[in-house]
Structure formats: structure tokens, C-alpha cells
CSV table of C-alpha atoms in Angstrom, one decimal:
chain,number,residue,atom,x,y,z
M,830,MET,CA,18.3,-32.9,-12.1
M,831,VAL,CA,14.7,-32.4,-11.1
M,832,ILE,CA,13.6,-35.9,-11.3
M,833,CYS,CA,16.1,-37.0,-9.0
M,834,LEU,CA,15.1,-34.3,-6.3
M,835,ILE,CA,11.8,-35.6,-6.6
M,836,LEU,CA,12.5,-39.3,-6.3
M,837,GLN,CA,14.4,-38.8,-3.3
M,838,GLY,CA,11.7,-36.5,-1.3
M,839,ASP,CA,10.2,-37.4,1.8
M,840,VAL,CA,7.8,-40.6,2.1
M,841,ASP,CA,4.4,-38.7,2.9
M,842,GLY,CA,1.8,-41.2,0.9
M,843,SER,CA,-0.5,-44.0,2.5
M,844,ASN,CA,1.0,-46.7,1.0
M,845,GLY,CA,4.2,-45.8,2.1
M,846,ASN,CA,5.3,-44.1,-1.2
M,847,ASP,CA,5.7,-40.2,-2.4
M,848,GLU,CA,2.5,-39.6,-3.3
M,849,HIS,CA,4.0,-36.8,-5.8
M,850,VAL,CA,6.7,-39.2,-7.5
M,851,GLY,CA,7.2,-38.2,-11.1
M,852,ASP,CA,4.9,-35.7,-10.6
M,853,LEU,CA,7.0,-32.5,-12.7
M,854,ASP,CA,4.0,-30.1,-12.2
M,855,PHE,CA,4.3,-30.2,-8.4
M,856,ASP,CA,7.8,-28.8,-8.4
M,857,LEU,CA,6.8,-26.4,-11.5
M,858,ASP,CA,3.7,-25.1,-9.0
M,859,ILE,CA,6.3,-24.6,-5.9
M,860,SER,CA,8.9,-22.7,-8.0
M,861,TYR,CA,5.7,-20.3,-9.8
M,862,ASP,CA,4.4,-19.8,-6.2
M,863,GLU,CA,7.7,-18.8,-4.9
M,864,TYR,CA,7.8,-16.2,-8.0
M,865,GLN,CA,4.7,-14.9,-7.5
M,866,GLN,CA,5.1,-14.6,-3.9
M,867,GLU,CA,8.4,-12.4,-4.6
M,868,THR,CA,6.7,-10.0,-6.9
M,869,LEU,CA,3.9,-9.6,-4.8
M,870,ASP,CA,6.3,-8.6,-2.2
M,871,ARG,CA,8.0,-6.6,-4.3
M,872,HIS,CA,5.1,-4.6,-5.7
M,873,TRP,CA,3.7,-4.0,-1.9
M,874,GLU,CA,7.8,-2.9,-0.6
M,875,VAL,CA,7.7,-0.3,-3.6
M,876,MET,CA,3.9,0.7,-3.0
M,877,ALA,CA,5.5,1.5,0.6
M,878,LYS,CA,7.4,4.3,-0.2
M,879,THR,CA,7.6,7.8,0.1
M,880,PHE,CA,10.1,10.3,-0.8
M,881,ARG,CA,11.3,13.5,0.1
M,882,SER,CA,11.0,15.2,-3.5
M,883,GLU,CA,10.4,14.1,-7.4
M,884,GLY,CA,14.3,13.9,-8.0
M,885,GLU,CA,14.3,11.4,-5.3
M,886,ALA,CA,11.6,9.3,-6.7
M,887,TYR,CA,13.3,9.4,-10.2
M,888,MET,CA,16.5,8.1,-8.5
M,889,PHE,CA,15.1,5.6,-6.5
M,890,TYR,CA,13.0,3.9,-9.6
M,891,ASN,CA,16.1,4.2,-12.0
M,892,GLN,CA,18.3,2.6,-9.0
M,893,TYR,CA,15.1,-0.1,-9.0
M,894,ALA,CA,15.5,-0.5,-12.9
M,895,LYS,CA,19.5,-0.9,-13.1
M,896,ASP,CA,18.9,-4.0,-10.3
M,897,ARG,CA,15.9,-5.5,-12.6
M,898,GLY,CA,17.5,-5.0,-16.0
M,899,PHE,CA,15.5,-2.3,-17.8
M,900,SER,CA,15.8,1.5,-18.4
M,901,ILE,CA,13.4,4.4,-17.4
M,902,ARG,CA,12.0,7.6,-18.8
M,903,ARG,CA,10.2,10.5,-17.2
M,904,ASP,CA,6.4,10.6,-18.2
M,905,LEU,CA,4.0,13.2,-18.7
M,906,LYS,CA,3.6,15.9,-15.1
M,907,ARG,CA,0.6,17.4,-13.1
M,908,PHE,CA,0.3,20.6,-11.8
M,909,GLY,CA,-1.9,21.6,-9.1
M,910,LYS,CA,-4.5,24.6,-9.5
M,911,GLY,CA,-3.9,28.0,-8.9
M,912,SER,CA,-1.3,30.8,-9.8
M,913,GLN,CA,2.0,28.9,-8.3
M,914,LYS,CA,1.0,25.7,-10.3
M,915,VAL,CA,2.6,23.4,-8.1
M,916,LEU,CA,4.1,19.9,-9.1
M,917,ARG,CA,1.3,17.2,-8.1
M,918,MET,CA,2.0,14.5,-10.0
M,919,ARG,CA,4.8,12.6,-12.2
M,920,GLY,CA,5.1,9.6,-13.6
M,921,TYR,CA,8.2,7.2,-15.0
M,922,LEU,CA,7.7,4.5,-17.7
M,923,CYS,CA,10.0,1.7,-19.0
M,924,SER,CA,11.9,3.1,-21.9
M,925,ARG,CA,10.0,0.5,-23.7
M,926,ALA,CA,6.8,1.7,-23.4
M,927,GLY,CA,4.6,3.0,-26.2
M,928,LYS,CA,5.0,3.0,-29.9
M,929,ARG,CA,6.9,4.9,-32.3
M,930,GLN,CA,5.0,7.0,-34.6
M,931,ALA,CA,3.8,5.8,-38.1
M,932,LYS,CA,4.9,8.9,-39.6
M,933,ILE,CA,8.8,8.1,-38.8
M,934,LEU,CA,8.2,4.4,-39.9
M,935,THR,CA,8.8,4.5,-43.4
M,936,MET,CA,12.0,6.9,-45.4
M,937,GLU,CA,9.5,8.6,-47.0
M,938,GLY,CA,10.4,12.5,-46.4
M,939,ARG,CA,13.8,11.5,-44.8
M,940,THR,CA,17.3,11.5,-45.1
M,941,ARG,CA,18.9,9.9,-42.2
M,942,ARG,CA,18.6,6.4,-41.7
M,943,LEU,CA,15.7,4.4,-39.6
M,944,ARG,CA,16.9,3.2,-36.3
M,945,PRO,CA,16.0,0.2,-35.0
M,946,GLU,CA,12.5,0.2,-33.1
M,947,SER,CA,12.8,-0.4,-29.7
M,948,ARG,CA,9.3,0.4,-28.5
M,949,CYS,CA,7.2,-2.5,-27.8
M,950,PHE,CA,4.4,-1.1,-25.4
M,951,CYS,CA,5.6,-2.2,-22.1
M,952,GLU,CA,3.1,-1.2,-19.5
M,953,ALA,CA,5.7,-1.1,-16.5
M,954,HIS,CA,5.7,2.2,-14.8
M,955,LEU,CA,5.9,4.2,-11.4
M,956,LYS,CA,3.5,6.8,-10.8
M,957,VAL,CA,3.9,9.4,-7.6
M,958,LYS,CA,1.9,12.2,-5.8
M,959,LEU,CA,2.4,14.9,-3.6
M,960,ASP,CA,1.0,14.7,-0.1
M,961,ARG,CA,0.1,18.0,0.6
M,962,LYS,CA,-0.3,17.9,4.5
M,963,SER,CA,2.9,15.8,5.0
M,964,GLY,CA,5.0,17.3,1.9
M,965,LEU,CA,6.1,14.0,1.1
M,966,TRP,CA,5.9,11.9,-2.1
M,967,TYR,CA,3.9,8.9,-2.1
M,968,VAL,CA,3.8,5.7,-4.9
M,969,SER,CA,0.0,6.0,-6.5
M,970,SER,CA,0.4,3.3,-9.0
M,971,PHE,CA,3.1,0.5,-9.4
M,972,PHE,CA,3.3,-2.0,-12.2
M,973,ASP,CA,6.5,-4.6,-12.4
M,974,ASP,CA,5.3,-6.6,-15.3
M,975,HIS,CA,7.4,-6.2,-18.9
M,976,SER,CA,6.4,-7.4,-22.4
M,977,HIS,CA,10.4,-8.0,-23.2
M,978,VAL,CA,13.2,-9.6,-22.2
M,979,LEU,CA,15.3,-8.2,-19.5
M,980,ALA,CA,19.1,-7.0,-20.1
M,981,LYS,CA,21.7,-9.1,-18.4
M,982,PRO,CA,23.6,-7.6,-15.5
M,983,ASP,CA,26.9,-6.9,-18.0
M,984,GLU,CA,24.5,-5.2,-20.1
M,985,VAL,CA,22.5,-2.5,-18.1
M,986,PRO,CA,25.5,-0.2,-18.0
M,987,PHE,CA,24.9,0.9,-21.8
M,988,LEU,CA,20.9,1.5,-21.4
M,989,ARG,CA,20.1,4.9,-21.4
M,990,SER,CA,19.2,6.0,-17.9
M,991,HIS,CA,22.1,4.2,-16.7
M,992,ASN,CA,24.8,5.2,-19.0
M,993,VAL,CA,25.6,7.9,-16.5
M,994,ILE,CA,29.4,9.8,-15.9
M,995,LYS,CA,29.4,10.0,-12.3
M,996,ASP,CA,30.7,13.2,-11.1
M,997,LEU,CA,34.2,12.4,-9.7
M,998,GLN,CA,34.9,10.7,-13.2
M,999,LYS,CA,33.5,13.8,-15.0
M,1000,ALA,CA,36.1,15.8,-13.0
M,1001,GLU,CA,38.8,13.7,-14.2
M,1002,ILE,CA,37.9,13.2,-17.6
M,1003,LEU,CA,38.4,16.8,-17.9
M,1004,ALA,CA,41.4,17.6,-16.3
M,1005,MET,CA,42.4,15.2,-18.7
M,1006,ALA,CA,41.3,16.7,-21.7
M,1007,GLY,CA,42.6,20.3,-20.5
M,1008,ALA,CA,46.1,18.6,-20.3
M,1009,GLY,CA,45.5,17.9,-24.1
M,1010,ILE,CA,44.9,14.1,-23.9
M,1011,ARG,CA,42.8,12.7,-26.6
M,1012,LYS,CA,39.3,11.2,-25.9
M,1013,HIS,CA,39.8,8.2,-27.2
M,1014,ILE,CA,42.9,7.6,-25.2
M,1015,ILE,CA,41.0,9.1,-22.1
M,1016,PHE,CA,38.0,6.3,-22.5
M,1017,ASP,CA,40.5,3.7,-23.3
M,1018,ASN,CA,42.2,4.4,-19.7
M,1019,PHE,CA,39.2,4.0,-18.1
M,1020,VAL,CA,38.5,0.6,-19.9
M,1021,SER,CA,41.7,-0.8,-18.7
M,1022,ARG,CA,41.2,0.6,-14.8
M,1023,TYR,CA,37.9,-0.9,-14.4
M,1024,ASP,CA,38.6,-4.2,-16.7
M,1025,SER,CA,36.0,-4.0,-19.0
M,1026,TYR,CA,33.3,-1.8,-21.2
M,1027,ALA,CA,30.6,-3.0,-18.6
M,1028,LYS,CA,32.2,-2.1,-15.6
M,1029,THR,CA,33.1,1.3,-17.0
M,1030,ARG,CA,29.4,2.2,-16.7
M,1031,PHE,CA,29.4,4.9,-19.6
M,1032,GLY,CA,30.1,4.2,-23.3
M,1033,ARG,CA,32.7,6.1,-25.9
M,1034,THR,CA,29.8,8.3,-27.1
M,1035,LYS,CA,29.0,9.3,-23.3
M,1036,LEU,CA,32.2,10.7,-22.8
M,1037,TYR,CA,32.5,12.5,-26.5
M,1038,ASN,CA,28.6,14.1,-25.8
M,1039,MET,CA,30.1,15.3,-22.1
M,1040,CYS,CA,32.9,17.1,-23.2
M,1041,TYR,CA,31.0,18.8,-26.0
M,1042,MET,CA,28.6,20.1,-24.0
M,1043,GLU,CA,31.1,21.4,-21.5
M,1044,LYS,CA,33.1,22.9,-24.1
M,1045,MET,CA,29.8,24.8,-25.1
M,1046,LYS,CA,29.2,26.1,-21.5
M,1047,LEU,CA,32.6,28.0,-21.7
M,1048,LEU,CA,31.6,29.7,-25.0
M,1049,VAL,CA,28.2,30.4,-23.4
M,1050,GLN,CA,29.8,32.0,-20.5
M,1051,GLY,CA,31.9,34.6,-22.9
M,1052,ASP,CA,31.8,33.1,-26.7
M,1053,ALA,CA,32.9,36.4,-28.5
M,1054,ASP,CA,36.2,36.7,-25.8
M,1055,THR,CA,36.9,33.2,-26.1
M,1056,ALA,CA,36.8,33.0,-29.8
M,1057,ILE,CA,38.8,36.3,-29.8
M,1058,GLY,CA,41.4,34.9,-27.2
M,1059,ILE,CA,41.8,31.9,-29.7
M,1060,MET,CA,42.8,34.1,-32.4
M,1061,LEU,CA,45.0,36.3,-30.7
M,1062,ALA,CA,47.0,33.2,-29.1
M,1063,ARG,CA,47.3,32.0,-32.3
M,1064,LYS,CA,48.5,35.4,-33.5
M,1065,ASP,CA,51.3,35.5,-30.7
M,1066,ARG,CA,52.2,32.2,-31.9
M,1067,ASP,CA,52.5,32.1,-35.6
M,1068,PRO,CA,53.6,36.1,-36.7
M,1069,ASP,CA,52.4,35.2,-40.4
M,1070,PHE,CA,48.5,34.6,-39.0
M,1071,PHE,CA,46.4,37.2,-39.7
M,1072,PHE,CA,43.6,38.5,-37.9
M,1073,GLU,CA,41.3,41.7,-37.2
M,1074,HIS,CA,38.2,42.3,-35.7
M,1075,THR,CA,35.2,45.3,-34.8
M,1076,VAL,CA,33.3,45.7,-31.7
M,1077,ASP,CA,30.2,48.3,-31.4
M,1078,ALA,CA,29.7,51.1,-29.0
M,1079,GLU,CA,28.7,48.2,-26.2
M,1080,GLY,CA,31.6,46.3,-26.8
M,1081,ARG,CA,30.2,43.5,-28.9
M,1082,LEU,CA,32.1,41.6,-31.6
M,1083,ASN,CA,30.5,43.1,-34.8
M,1084,ASN,CA,33.3,41.5,-37.6
M,1085,ARG,CA,35.7,39.4,-37.8
M,1086,PHE,CA,38.4,38.5,-40.9
M,1087,TRP,CA,41.2,35.9,-40.2
M,1088,PHE,CA,43.8,33.4,-42.5
M,1089,ASP,CA,46.6,32.3,-42.1
M,1090,LEU,CA,50.2,31.9,-44.0
M,1091,GLN,CA,49.3,29.2,-46.2
M,1092,SER,CA,46.2,31.0,-47.6
M,1093,ARG,CA,47.8,33.9,-47.9
M,1094,ARG,CA,50.4,31.9,-50.5
M,1095,ASP,CA,47.4,30.4,-52.4
M,1096,TYR,CA,45.8,33.7,-52.9
M,1097,LEU,CA,49.0,35.1,-54.6
M,1098,ASP,CA,49.7,32.1,-56.8
M,1099,TYR,CA,45.6,31.4,-57.7
M,1100,GLY,CA,44.1,34.4,-56.7
M,1101,ASP,CA,43.1,36.0,-60.2
M,1102,VAL,CA,39.8,34.8,-59.5
M,1103,THR,CA,38.2,34.8,-56.5
M,1104,VAL,CA,34.9,33.7,-55.1
M,1105,PHE,CA,33.2,34.6,-52.4
M,1106,ASP,CA,29.2,35.4,-50.8
M,1107,SER,CA,27.4,35.9,-47.8
M,1108,THR,CA,24.7,32.9,-48.5
M,1109,TYR,CA,26.3,30.7,-45.2
M,1110,ASN,CA,25.1,31.5,-42.0
M,1111,MET,CA,25.9,30.1,-38.7
M,1112,ASN,CA,23.4,27.9,-36.7
M,1113,ARG,CA,23.6,29.4,-33.6
M,1114,TYR,CA,23.8,32.9,-34.1
M,1115,GLY,CA,22.4,33.2,-37.8
M,1116,MET,CA,25.6,35.3,-38.5
M,1117,PRO,CA,26.8,35.5,-42.2
M,1118,PHE,CA,30.0,33.2,-42.8
M,1119,ILE,CA,31.9,34.6,-46.0
M,1120,PRO,CA,35.0,32.5,-47.3
M,1121,PHE,CA,37.3,33.8,-50.1
M,1122,VAL,CA,37.6,30.7,-52.5
M,1123,GLY,CA,39.3,30.3,-55.7
M,1124,LEU,CA,40.2,27.0,-57.7
M,1125,ASN,CA,44.4,25.7,-58.2
M,1126,ASN,CA,45.8,24.3,-61.6
M,1127,HIS,CA,44.4,20.9,-60.5
M,1128,ARG,CA,40.6,22.7,-60.2
M,1129,CYS,CA,41.1,21.9,-56.1
M,1130,THR,CA,39.2,24.5,-54.2
M,1131,MET,CA,41.8,26.6,-52.0
M,1132,VAL,CA,40.5,28.6,-49.3
M,1133,PHE,CA,41.8,32.3,-49.1
M,1134,ALA,CA,40.5,33.9,-46.0
M,1135,CYS,CA,37.3,33.7,-43.7
M,1136,ALA,CA,35.1,36.5,-42.2
M,1137,ILE,CA,32.3,36.4,-40.0
M,1138,PHE,CA,30.1,39.8,-39.4
M,1139,SER,CA,27.1,40.4,-37.7
M,1140,ASP,CA,25.2,42.3,-40.5
M,1141,GLU,CA,25.4,42.9,-44.6
M,1142,THR,CA,25.1,46.5,-45.1
M,1143,GLU,CA,27.7,48.4,-47.4
M,1144,GLY,CA,29.7,49.8,-45.0
M,1145,THR,CA,30.6,46.0,-44.0
M,1146,TYR,CA,31.2,44.6,-47.2
M,1147,VAL,CA,33.6,47.8,-47.5
M,1148,TRP,CA,35.2,47.2,-44.1
M,1149,LEU,CA,35.5,43.4,-45.5
M,1150,LEU,CA,37.5,44.2,-48.8
M,1151,GLU,CA,39.8,47.1,-47.6
M,1152,THR,CA,41.2,44.2,-44.8
M,1153,PHE,CA,41.2,41.6,-47.3
M,1154,LEU,CA,43.4,44.2,-49.3
M,1155,LYS,CA,45.5,45.2,-46.1
M,1156,ALA,CA,46.3,41.8,-45.3
M,1157,ASN,CA,47.4,40.6,-49.2
M,1158,CYS,CA,49.6,44.0,-49.5
M,1159,GLN,CA,47.0,45.7,-51.7
M,1160,LYS,CA,47.2,43.0,-54.4
M,1161,LYS,CA,43.5,42.5,-56.2
M,1162,PRO,CA,42.3,39.9,-58.4
M,1163,GLN,CA,41.4,40.3,-61.8
M,1164,SER,CA,38.1,39.0,-61.2
M,1165,VAL,CA,35.4,38.5,-58.7
M,1166,ILE,CA,32.5,36.3,-58.5
M,1167,THR,CA,29.5,37.1,-56.1
M,1168,ASP,CA,25.9,36.5,-55.4
M,1169,GLY,CA,23.7,39.4,-56.4
M,1170,ASP,CA,23.7,41.0,-53.0
M,1171,ALA,CA,23.1,44.6,-53.7
M,1172,ALA,CA,25.2,45.9,-50.9
M,1173,MET,CA,28.1,43.7,-51.8
M,1174,ILE,CA,28.1,45.1,-55.2
M,1175,ARG,CA,27.9,48.8,-53.9
M,1176,ALA,CA,31.0,47.4,-51.9
M,1177,LEU,CA,32.8,46.8,-55.0
M,1178,ARG,CA,32.1,49.4,-57.5
M,1179,LYS,CA,33.9,51.7,-54.5
M,1180,VAL,CA,36.5,49.4,-52.9
M,1181,LEU,CA,37.3,47.6,-56.7
M,1182,PRO,CA,36.1,49.6,-59.2
M,1183,ASP,CA,38.6,48.3,-61.7
M,1184,VAL,CA,38.1,44.6,-61.0
M,1185,TRP,CA,35.8,42.5,-63.3
M,1186,HIS,CA,32.7,41.5,-61.4
M,1187,ARG,CA,30.6,39.0,-62.3
M,1188,LEU,CA,27.2,36.7,-60.5
M,1189,CYS,CA,27.7,33.3,-59.6
M,1190,SER,CA,25.3,31.1,-62.4
M,1191,TRP,CA,24.1,28.8,-59.4
M,1192,HIS,CA,22.4,31.9,-57.9
M,1193,ILE,CA,21.0,33.1,-61.1
M,1194,GLU,CA,19.7,29.8,-61.6
M,1195,LYS,CA,18.3,29.6,-58.2
M,1196,THR,CA,16.2,33.2,-58.5
M,1197,CYS,CA,15.2,32.1,-61.8
M,1198,ARG,CA,13.5,28.7,-60.9
M,1199,ASN,CA,12.3,30.1,-57.2
M,1200,THR,CA,10.7,33.0,-59.5
M,1201,SER,CA,8.9,29.9,-61.8
M,1202,ILE,CA,7.7,28.4,-58.7
M,1203,THR,CA,6.1,31.8,-57.7
M,1204,SER,CA,4.2,32.6,-60.6
M,1205,HIS,CA,3.0,29.4,-60.9
């Protein structure tokens, strides 16, 4: 097609023939010159930009990256001198800039699988600085040559900086989730509404993460009250559900104990040997979590009850054991297996003095192993 266009060009040679007939480089040179001019115009257009805030500069460059087919991330920032530490410079990079650290290129010392490497020393960037006199941010450096293939339009929504749920969509998702609609159904609804995954503008994982973060925000605002409310609501719906808790003098949640009807039935049938220890810690608060467990006649683990409390004192363990017996109509186990916690042992001697008490062999082996390592 290119050759036909060249042969049919205007006659401009001195001998009446086109002097560029058959010259493919002539057409390629014109295309390259147009590309260079377009790149130069785009460069100076960006260099002439000013912004009222650093956030506005980020939004501009993110939209620019979306139109071009790449994703961005924030780079280092610099502050001015003085006590106020005013932000003076901010940089943004292509998400494929830099290189992965050498220490995480192999599976040595790692448990999770290696992810595909995405960075390839791309040097595309945008830097903005604050003009003290005008209070505006101006572009101090801009480079738009990429060392990788840019994404296609239908691939752009899945890039990290563009995989964003808008405020209107967020409100709709939370409303649907509050009505009890499952998250995968919510996502499928958006996909069918926009006709494709690309037009939805966010992925399934993004929706799940957003719902989880909103749930965590609600828990942070009143996590103890929320937990107690959930338990009391469950108790109102199910009369056989058992739940008790204690608070300190300031009204803060101290201890919490609960189990359901199935757990009570399991304990009555298989609770002759009961195991409980406090070696499980909650990641967020560091509060001990104690499950009461046992084995059925198929050697399957049965959970009899669960408890969370703020400390591991003798008084706390006494309350826990007394509440456990109260919930199970004072039926005592014949044997109890625990770890070697001294406060727990003293509480057992007070509440269950006639019950056989044994230590867990796993804890004993672990203690001996740690002692041997320390001595060496």
C-alpha cells in the first residue's frame, strides 16, 4: 500500500518523473519526522503546565499515563529548610522504573512464591517543584521515553494506578453489600452493566479489598462495641448461644467467652479430655486467644468453646474456667491438657482440683529445644 502511494505521487523531477519513486526511506523519514515533532510538542506542552497543589499534579500525570498506556507511582519527595518542613519537590515515576532488589530474586529464605518481575529500568518520569512566590507547582523535569511496550486501551484499566473504584461506585457497592448481596455477585453486576471487564475500570480483587478496608474502618471506630453487639445479636437470635464478657473500670473490654449449641453437644459427648492453652495471639491487639478443644471418636478436632482476654493472670484464668463450667452445667472434664503457664496451673488447682492435669508434649519439646540452643 505504501509503494502504490509513492508511485502515484506528484511529479517533481526535472525529467518529468518523480525523483522519489521506489524510495521507501522517503516515506519512513516523513513518518519519523512527524513522530518526532509530535513528541516534541507533547514534551513542551507538559513542561508548560502549572498546578495548584501536589495532588493536582499527580492527577494530571496519572491521567496522562492512562491516555498513553502506562501506570505511575510516587517517587521520593523533598522538603524545604526550616521548622515547618514545607513540601518543595515531588517526583512521579513509571511503575516499571527501577529494578527488583537482588535479595528477593530467589526463593532463599522465602515462603511465598516469586512474582513475575515487572520493573525494567524505565526512565519515564515527571518532577514538579513549588514556586514560593506564586504558590504554584511547575514542571521541572519530564521524560516520556519508555523501555517497554505500552499497554493497549483495553489493558489500561487493570494497571495499578488506574484500577480505581470511583466514589459513586464505592457508595453503590457498599449499599449492595449492606443489603446482603455477595461480593462476587456485585462485581458480576458491574461487568454486565458496562458490557466488559475493561469498561468496568476496576478488578474483582479491588472490590474485595475495598470492602475489607471499609469493614476495618468500622471496627476501628468502635471495635469492642461492634464485637459485643455482634455477639448479643447472635444471642438474641439463638437462645442456645452462650456469651459472657467483662469490662474494666473505664469500660474497656477485658474478657470474652462464647460457644454455640453444637459446641456444647460436642463437649458433653467428647469432653472427657479437654485441651486449652494461650499460645495463640491476635495479630492486631496481641490479646491471647484460647480455644477449648478435644477429639471425637474419629480423631477429628472438636472446638468446645473460645475465649479472648487482655491478660494472663491467675484471676483471669479462674474467671475463664468458672465461666466454662457454668456454661456446661458444671460438667467437669476428667483430664485437662495445657501448656506450662504458671498462672494457668494455679487457676486449675483452685477451680478443678480433682481433675487430672497434664502438660502438652509439644510445649515440653519446644522448651527443651530452646534451652539446648541457648546453652550452646
